[in-house]
Amino acid sequence: MLTLKCSACRAKLWKYYKIGPGEVLRCHRDRIRKVWCMEERDGKVFCSCGKAVGIDKGSFVKMNKGAFTYSGTKDTT
Ligand SMILES: [Zn+2]
């Protein structure tokens, strides 16, 4: 499970169950677990500080590179 944080204010955004190796480019909504900050308006996803961290694509959020950091483990199975 990965914990995503805003790169601007370092607030926790949400926990994400990532499958497979590689970069976190998108977050599928059905694998987002715990949410601390996720403000959605005008088709974008913001941190509570106002930083745009992603774009709403319906079933997933396309993440803005550099707008977030993450820690934790990727599940490779
Ligand atoms: Zn923030």
PDB file of N, CA and C and ligand atoms in Angstrom:
ATOM      1  N   MET A   1       0.844  -1.199   0.000  1.00  0.00           N
ATOM      2  CA  MET A   1       0.000   0.000   0.000  1.00  0.00           C
ATOM      3  C   MET A   1       0.877   1.245   0.000  1.00  0.00           C
ATOM      4  N   LEU A   2       0.576   2.187  -0.855  1.00  0.00           N
ATOM      5  CA  LEU A   2       1.324   3.430  -0.929  1.00  0.00           C
ATOM      6  C   LEU A   2       0.537   4.550  -0.242  1.00  0.00           C
ATOM      7  N   THR A   3       1.270   5.434   0.399  1.00  0.00           N
ATOM      8  CA  THR A   3       0.666   6.652   0.924  1.00  0.00           C
ATOM      9  C   THR A   3       1.136   7.815   0.063  1.00  0.00           C
ATOM     10  N   LEU A   4       0.206   8.492  -0.577  1.00  0.00           N
ATOM     11  CA  LEU A   4       0.536   9.630  -1.421  1.00  0.00           C
ATOM     12  C   LEU A   4       0.442  10.914  -0.617  1.00  0.00           C
ATOM     13  N   LYS A   5       1.421  11.790  -0.870  1.00  0.00           N
ATOM     14  CA  LYS A   5       1.427  13.080  -0.194  1.00  0.00           C
ATOM     15  C   LYS A   5       1.556  14.194  -1.217  1.00  0.00           C
ATOM     16  N   CYS A   6       0.997  15.332  -0.875  1.00  0.00           N
ATOM     17  CA  CYS A   6       1.137  16.536  -1.690  1.00  0.00           C
ATOM     18  C   CYS A   6       2.586  17.010  -1.620  1.00  0.00           C
ATOM     19  N   SER A   7       3.171  17.349  -2.770  1.00  0.00           N
ATOM     20  CA  SER A   7       4.557  17.809  -2.757  1.00  0.00           C
ATOM     21  C   SER A   7       4.663  19.265  -2.321  1.00  0.00           C
ATOM     22  N   ALA A   8       3.560  19.987  -2.349  1.00  0.00           N
ATOM     23  CA  ALA A   8       3.591  21.403  -1.976  1.00  0.00           C
ATOM     24  C   ALA A   8       3.525  21.589  -0.462  1.00  0.00           C
ATOM     25  N   CYS A   9       2.602  20.891   0.198  1.00  0.00           N
ATOM     26  CA  CYS A   9       2.419  21.107   1.640  1.00  0.00           C
ATOM     27  C   CYS A   9       2.684  19.840   2.445  1.00  0.00           C
ATOM     28  N   ARG A  10       2.984  18.738   1.783  1.00  0.00           N
ATOM     29  CA  ARG A  10       3.301  17.467   2.419  1.00  0.00           C
ATOM     30  C   ARG A  10       2.139  16.826   3.182  1.00  0.00           C
ATOM     31  N   ALA A  11       0.956  17.310   2.974  1.00  0.00           N
ATOM     32  CA  ALA A  11      -0.212  16.677   3.585  1.00  0.00           C
ATOM     33  C   ALA A  11      -0.456  15.319   2.933  1.00  0.00           C
ATOM     34  N   LYS A  12      -0.978  14.394   3.723  1.00  0.00           N
ATOM     35  CA  LYS A  12      -1.357  13.098   3.162  1.00  0.00           C
ATOM     36  C   LYS A  12      -2.572  13.270   2.264  1.00  0.00           C
ATOM     37  N   LEU A  13      -2.527  12.624   1.114  1.00  0.00           N
ATOM     38  CA  LEU A  13      -3.650  12.696   0.175  1.00  0.00           C
ATOM     39  C   LEU A  13      -4.552  11.479   0.331  1.00  0.00           C
ATOM     40  N   TRP A  14      -4.012  10.317  -0.031  1.00  0.00           N
ATOM     41  CA  TRP A  14      -4.785   9.081   0.120  1.00  0.00           C
ATOM     42  C   TRP A  14      -3.862   7.879   0.067  1.00  0.00           C
ATOM     43  N   LYS A  15      -4.394   6.770   0.483  1.00  0.00           N
ATOM     44  CA  LYS A  15      -3.692   5.499   0.360  1.00  0.00           C
ATOM     45  C   LYS A  15      -4.117   4.836  -0.931  1.00  0.00           C
ATOM     46  N   TYR A  16      -3.133   4.229  -1.605  1.00  0.00           N
ATOM     47  CA  TYR A  16      -3.419   3.627  -2.896  1.00  0.00           C
ATOM     48  C   TYR A  16      -2.827   2.229  -2.954  1.00  0.00           C
ATOM     49  N   TYR A  17      -3.644   1.313  -3.382  1.00  0.00           N
ATOM     50  CA  TYR A  17      -3.199  -0.059  -3.568  1.00  0.00           C
ATOM     51  C   TYR A  17      -2.670  -0.191  -4.984  1.00  0.00           C
ATOM     52  N   LYS A  18      -1.346  -0.090  -5.117  1.00  0.00           N
ATOM     53  CA  LYS A  18      -0.737  -0.141  -6.451  1.00  0.00           C
ATOM     54  C   LYS A  18      -0.363  -1.562  -6.813  1.00  0.00           C
ATOM     55  N   ILE A  19      -0.734  -1.970  -8.012  1.00  0.00           N
ATOM     56  CA  ILE A  19      -0.395  -3.301  -8.499  1.00  0.00           C
ATOM     57  C   ILE A  19       0.667  -3.156  -9.580  1.00  0.00           C
ATOM     58  N   GLY A  20       1.748  -3.918  -9.435  1.00  0.00           N
ATOM     59  CA  GLY A  20       2.801  -3.926 -10.442  1.00  0.00           C
ATOM     60  C   GLY A  20       3.849  -2.868 -10.186  1.00  0.00           C
ATOM     61  N   PRO A  21       5.002  -3.018 -10.851  1.00  0.00           N
ATOM     62  CA  PRO A  21       6.091  -2.066 -10.678  1.00  0.00           C
ATOM     63  C   PRO A  21       5.857  -0.810 -11.495  1.00  0.00           C
ATOM     64  N   GLY A  22       6.769   0.130 -11.369  1.00  0.00           N
ATOM     65  CA  GLY A  22       6.691   1.327 -12.201  1.00  0.00           C
ATOM     66  C   GLY A  22       6.150   2.527 -11.469  1.00  0.00           C
ATOM     67  N   GLU A  23       6.104   3.616 -12.204  1.00  0.00           N
ATOM     68  CA  GLU A  23       5.682   4.892 -11.648  1.00  0.00           C
ATOM     69  C   GLU A  23       4.186   4.886 -11.337  1.00  0.00           C
ATOM     70  N   VAL A  24       3.801   5.741 -10.413  1.00  0.00           N
ATOM     71  CA  VAL A  24       2.377   5.984 -10.169  1.00  0.00           C
ATOM     72  C   VAL A  24       1.938   7.088 -11.128  1.00  0.00           C
ATOM     73  N   LEU A  25       1.303   6.675 -12.204  1.00  0.00           N
ATOM     74  CA  LEU A  25       0.855   7.633 -13.214  1.00  0.00           C
ATOM     75  C   LEU A  25      -0.624   7.932 -13.073  1.00  0.00           C
ATOM     76  N   ARG A  26      -1.343   6.948 -12.575  1.00  0.00           N
ATOM     77  CA  ARG A  26      -2.773   7.107 -12.387  1.00  0.00           C
ATOM     78  C   ARG A  26      -3.194   6.336 -11.152  1.00  0.00           C
ATOM     79  N   CYS A  27      -4.267   6.787 -10.561  1.00  0.00           N
ATOM     80  CA  CYS A  27      -4.822   6.093  -9.394  1.00  0.00           C
ATOM     81  C   CYS A  27      -6.237   5.649  -9.731  1.00  0.00           C
ATOM     82  N   HIS A  28      -6.401   4.344  -9.820  1.00  0.00           N
ATOM     83  CA  HIS A  28      -7.728   3.812 -10.079  1.00  0.00           C
ATOM     84  C   HIS A  28      -8.580   3.949  -8.820  1.00  0.00           C
ATOM     85  N   ARG A  29      -9.753   4.497  -8.991  1.00  0.00           N
ATOM     86  CA  ARG A  29     -10.570   4.833  -7.826  1.00  0.00           C
ATOM     87  C   ARG A  29     -10.938   3.622  -6.985  1.00  0.00           C
ATOM     88  N   ASP A  30     -11.098   2.482  -7.622  1.00  0.00           N
ATOM     89  CA  ASP A  30     -11.480   1.311  -6.834  1.00  0.00           C
ATOM     90  C   ASP A  30     -10.313   0.762  -6.026  1.00  0.00           C
ATOM     91  N   ARG A  31      -9.103   1.321  -6.224  1.00  0.00           N
ATOM     92  CA  ARG A  31      -7.965   0.891  -5.419  1.00  0.00           C
ATOM     93  C   ARG A  31      -7.480   1.995  -4.477  1.00  0.00           C
ATOM     94  N   ILE A  32      -8.201   3.100  -4.421  1.00  0.00           N
ATOM     95  CA  ILE A  32      -7.917   4.136  -3.430  1.00  0.00           C
ATOM     96  C   ILE A  32      -8.633   3.734  -2.152  1.00  0.00           C
ATOM     97  N   ARG A  33      -7.852   3.669  -1.076  1.00  0.00           N
ATOM     98  CA  ARG A  33      -8.432   3.182   0.171  1.00  0.00           C
ATOM     99  C   ARG A  33      -8.810   4.328   1.097  1.00  0.00           C
ATOM    100  N   LYS A  34      -7.874   4.790   1.861  1.00  0.00           N
ATOM    101  CA  LYS A  34      -8.187   5.840   2.831  1.00  0.00           C
ATOM    102  C   LYS A  34      -7.910   7.201   2.190  1.00  0.00           C
ATOM    103  N   VAL A  35      -8.820   8.127   2.359  1.00  0.00           N
ATOM    104  CA  VAL A  35      -8.658   9.463   1.772  1.00  0.00           C
ATOM    105  C   VAL A  35      -8.580  10.509   2.871  1.00  0.00           C
ATOM    106  N   TRP A  36      -7.497  11.297   2.847  1.00  0.00           N
ATOM    107  CA  TRP A  36      -7.373  12.439   3.761  1.00  0.00           C
ATOM    108  C   TRP A  36      -7.748  13.727   3.032  1.00  0.00           C
ATOM    109  N   CYS A  37      -7.177  13.904   1.836  1.00  0.00           N
ATOM    110  CA  CYS A  37      -7.410  15.126   1.061  1.00  0.00           C
ATOM    111  C   CYS A  37      -7.715  14.745  -0.368  1.00  0.00           C
ATOM    112  N   MET A  38      -8.875  15.091  -0.843  1.00  0.00           N
ATOM    113  CA  MET A  38      -9.184  14.891  -2.256  1.00  0.00           C
ATOM    114  C   MET A  38     -10.345  15.812  -2.596  1.00  0.00           C
ATOM    115  N   GLU A  39      -9.997  16.991  -3.048  1.00  0.00           N
ATOM    116  CA  GLU A  39     -11.032  17.958  -3.389  1.00  0.00           C
ATOM    117  C   GLU A  39     -11.159  17.996  -4.897  1.00  0.00           C
ATOM    118  N   GLU A  40     -12.360  17.770  -5.380  1.00  0.00           N
ATOM    119  CA  GLU A  40     -12.553  17.687  -6.814  1.00  0.00           C
ATOM    120  C   GLU A  40     -13.427  18.825  -7.302  1.00  0.00           C
ATOM    121  N   ARG A  41     -12.928  19.536  -8.281  1.00  0.00           N
ATOM    122  CA  ARG A  41     -13.742  20.545  -8.944  1.00  0.00           C
ATOM    123  C   ARG A  41     -13.190  20.794 -10.350  1.00  0.00           C
ATOM    124  N   ASP A  42     -14.088  21.109 -11.260  1.00  0.00           N
ATOM    125  CA  ASP A  42     -13.728  21.423 -12.645  1.00  0.00           C
ATOM    126  C   ASP A  42     -12.885  20.329 -13.296  1.00  0.00           C
ATOM    127  N   GLY A  43     -13.155  19.075 -12.934  1.00  0.00           N
ATOM    128  CA  GLY A  43     -12.451  17.974 -13.572  1.00  0.00           C
ATOM    129  C   GLY A  43     -11.041  17.756 -13.079  1.00  0.00           C
ATOM    130  N   LYS A  44     -10.676  18.459 -12.002  1.00  0.00           N
ATOM    131  CA  LYS A  44      -9.347  18.274 -11.438  1.00  0.00           C
ATOM    132  C   LYS A  44      -9.448  17.849  -9.992  1.00  0.00           C
ATOM    133  N   VAL A  45      -8.346  17.289  -9.503  1.00  0.00           N
ATOM    134  CA  VAL A  45      -8.279  16.851  -8.116  1.00  0.00           C
ATOM    135  C   VAL A  45      -7.219  17.689  -7.409  1.00  0.00           C
ATOM    136  N   PHE A  46      -7.620  18.291  -6.292  1.00  0.00           N
ATOM    137  CA  PHE A  46      -6.733  19.185  -5.567  1.00  0.00           C
ATOM    138  C   PHE A  46      -6.454  18.670  -4.166  1.00  0.00           C
ATOM    139  N   CYS A  47      -5.288  19.052  -3.658  1.00  0.00           N
ATOM    140  CA  CYS A  47      -5.017  18.953  -2.239  1.00  0.00           C
ATOM    141  C   CYS A  47      -5.773  20.084  -1.541  1.00  0.00           C
ATOM    142  N   SER A  48      -5.898  19.981  -0.219  1.00  0.00           N
ATOM    143  CA  SER A  48      -6.598  21.044   0.503  1.00  0.00           C
ATOM    144  C   SER A  48      -5.835  22.363   0.461  1.00  0.00           C
ATOM    145  N   CYS A  49      -4.530  22.338   0.128  1.00  0.00           N
ATOM    146  CA  CYS A  49      -3.747  23.577   0.025  1.00  0.00           C
ATOM    147  C   CYS A  49      -3.974  24.285  -1.302  1.00  0.00           C
ATOM    148  N   GLY A  50      -4.671  23.642  -2.235  1.00  0.00           N
ATOM    149  CA  GLY A  50      -4.947  24.276  -3.514  1.00  0.00           C
ATOM    150  C   GLY A  50      -4.092  23.757  -4.656  1.00  0.00           C
ATOM    151  N   LYS A  51      -3.122  22.907  -4.340  1.00  0.00           N
ATOM    152  CA  LYS A  51      -2.271  22.320  -5.367  1.00  0.00           C
ATOM    153  C   LYS A  51      -3.072  21.295  -6.177  1.00  0.00           C
ATOM    154  N   ALA A  52      -3.018  21.413  -7.492  1.00  0.00           N
ATOM    155  CA  ALA A  52      -3.680  20.430  -8.351  1.00  0.00           C
ATOM    156  C   ALA A  52      -2.788  19.194  -8.435  1.00  0.00           C
ATOM    157  N   VAL A  53      -3.272  18.078  -7.955  1.00  0.00           N
ATOM    158  CA  VAL A  53      -2.452  16.861  -7.934  1.00  0.00           C
ATOM    159  C   VAL A  53      -2.840  15.869  -9.025  1.00  0.00           C
ATOM    160  N   GLY A  54      -3.986  16.073  -9.656  1.00  0.00           N
ATOM    161  CA  GLY A  54      -4.388  15.131 -10.687  1.00  0.00           C
ATOM    162  C   GLY A  54      -5.586  15.625 -11.470  1.00  0.00           C
ATOM    163  N   ILE A  55      -5.933  14.840 -12.470  1.00  0.00           N
ATOM    164  CA  ILE A  55      -7.051  15.151 -13.350  1.00  0.00           C
ATOM    165  C   ILE A  55      -8.045  14.004 -13.285  1.00  0.00           C
ATOM    166  N   ASP A  56      -9.300  14.345 -13.096  1.00  0.00           N
ATOM    167  CA  ASP A  56     -10.356  13.345 -13.031  1.00  0.00           C
ATOM    168  C   ASP A  56     -10.577  12.731 -14.404  1.00  0.00           C
ATOM    169  N   LYS A  57     -10.416  11.400 -14.480  1.00  0.00           N
ATOM    170  CA  LYS A  57     -10.643  10.696 -15.744  1.00  0.00           C
ATOM    171  C   LYS A  57     -11.753   9.666 -15.591  1.00  0.00           C
ATOM    172  N   GLY A  58     -12.629   9.896 -14.645  1.00  0.00           N
ATOM    173  CA  GLY A  58     -13.730   8.963 -14.451  1.00  0.00           C
ATOM    174  C   GLY A  58     -13.355   7.866 -13.493  1.00  0.00           C
ATOM    175  N   SER A  59     -12.980   6.705 -14.033  1.00  0.00           N
ATOM    176  CA  SER A  59     -12.665   5.571 -13.163  1.00  0.00           C
ATOM    177  C   SER A  59     -11.290   5.688 -12.532  1.00  0.00           C
ATOM    178  N   PHE A  60     -10.482   6.642 -12.994  1.00  0.00           N
ATOM    179  CA  PHE A  60      -9.175   6.842 -12.371  1.00  0.00           C
ATOM    180  C   PHE A  60      -8.807   8.322 -12.364  1.00  0.00           C
ATOM    181  N   VAL A  61      -7.799   8.630 -11.558  1.00  0.00           N
ATOM    182  CA  VAL A  61      -7.257   9.979 -11.502  1.00  0.00           C
ATOM    183  C   VAL A  61      -5.895   9.953 -12.181  1.00  0.00           C
ATOM    184  N   LYS A  62      -5.721  10.756 -13.219  1.00  0.00           N
ATOM    185  CA  LYS A  62      -4.420  10.877 -13.869  1.00  0.00           C
ATOM    186  C   LYS A  62      -3.586  11.827 -13.015  1.00  0.00           C
ATOM    187  N   MET A  63      -2.481  11.341 -12.494  1.00  0.00           N
ATOM    188  CA  MET A  63      -1.717  12.115 -11.532  1.00  0.00           C
ATOM    189  C   MET A  63      -0.796  13.109 -12.232  1.00  0.00           C
ATOM    190  N   ASN A  64      -0.654  14.277 -11.641  1.00  0.00           N
ATOM    191  CA  ASN A  64       0.274  15.289 -12.154  1.00  0.00           C
ATOM    192  C   ASN A  64       1.671  14.980 -11.634  1.00  0.00           C
ATOM    193  N   LYS A  65       2.564  14.721 -12.561  1.00  0.00           N
ATOM    194  CA  LYS A  65       3.919  14.374 -12.178  1.00  0.00           C
ATOM    195  C   LYS A  65       4.560  15.543 -11.414  1.00  0.00           C
ATOM    196  N   GLY A  66       5.193  15.228 -10.320  1.00  0.00           N
ATOM    197  CA  GLY A  66       5.853  16.262  -9.539  1.00  0.00           C
ATOM    198  C   GLY A  66       4.964  16.943  -8.517  1.00  0.00           C
ATOM    199  N   ALA A  67       3.663  16.673  -8.580  1.00  0.00           N
ATOM    200  CA  ALA A  67       2.735  17.312  -7.652  1.00  0.00           C
ATOM    201  C   ALA A  67       2.539  16.496  -6.385  1.00  0.00           C
ATOM    202  N   PHE A  68       3.118  15.288  -6.380  1.00  0.00           N
ATOM    203  CA  PHE A  68       2.911  14.424  -5.218  1.00  0.00           C
ATOM    204  C   PHE A  68       4.144  13.551  -5.015  1.00  0.00           C
ATOM    205  N   THR A  69       4.269  13.061  -3.815  1.00  0.00           N
ATOM    206  CA  THR A  69       5.293  12.065  -3.514  1.00  0.00           C
ATOM    207  C   THR A  69       4.579  10.864  -2.916  1.00  0.00           C
ATOM    208  N   TYR A  70       5.279   9.745  -2.848  1.00  0.00           N
ATOM    209  CA  TYR A  70       4.641   8.596  -2.218  1.00  0.00           C
ATOM    210  C   TYR A  70       5.666   7.753  -1.499  1.00  0.00           C
ATOM    211  N   SER A  71       5.180   7.022  -0.531  1.00  0.00           N
ATOM    212  CA  SER A  71       6.042   6.094   0.205  1.00  0.00           C
ATOM    213  C   SER A  71       5.231   4.845   0.473  1.00  0.00           C
ATOM    214  N   GLY A  72       5.937   3.777   0.823  1.00  0.00           N
ATOM    215  CA  GLY A  72       5.250   2.511   1.059  1.00  0.00           C
ATOM    216  C   GLY A  72       5.702   1.479   0.056  1.00  0.00           C
ATOM    217  N   THR A  73       4.959   0.401  -0.028  1.00  0.00           N
ATOM    218  CA  THR A  73       5.365  -0.702  -0.878  1.00  0.00           C
ATOM    219  C   THR A  73       4.383  -0.905  -2.018  1.00  0.00           C
ATOM    220  N   LYS A  74       4.929  -1.307  -3.157  1.00  0.00           N
ATOM    221  CA  LYS A  74       4.108  -1.700  -4.293  1.00  0.00           C
ATOM    222  C   LYS A  74       3.875  -3.193  -4.231  1.00  0.00           C
ATOM    223  N   ASP A  75       2.675  -3.590  -4.467  1.00  0.00           N
ATOM    224  CA  ASP A  75       2.367  -5.018  -4.470  1.00  0.00           C
ATOM    225  C   ASP A  75       2.606  -5.565  -5.852  1.00  0.00           C
ATOM    226  N   THR A  76       3.459  -6.554  -5.944  1.00  0.00           N
ATOM    227  CA  THR A  76       3.917  -6.993  -7.257  1.00  0.00           C
ATOM    228  C   THR A  76       3.181  -8.215  -7.776  1.00  0.00           C
ATOM    229  N   THR A  77       2.231  -8.714  -7.028  1.00  0.00           N
ATOM    230  CA  THR A  77       1.520  -9.891  -7.530  1.00  0.00           C
ATOM    231  C   THR A  77       0.254  -9.466  -8.237  1.00  0.00           C
TER     232      THR A  77
HETATM  233 ZN    ZN B   1      -1.072  20.344  -0.408  1.00  0.00          ZN
END
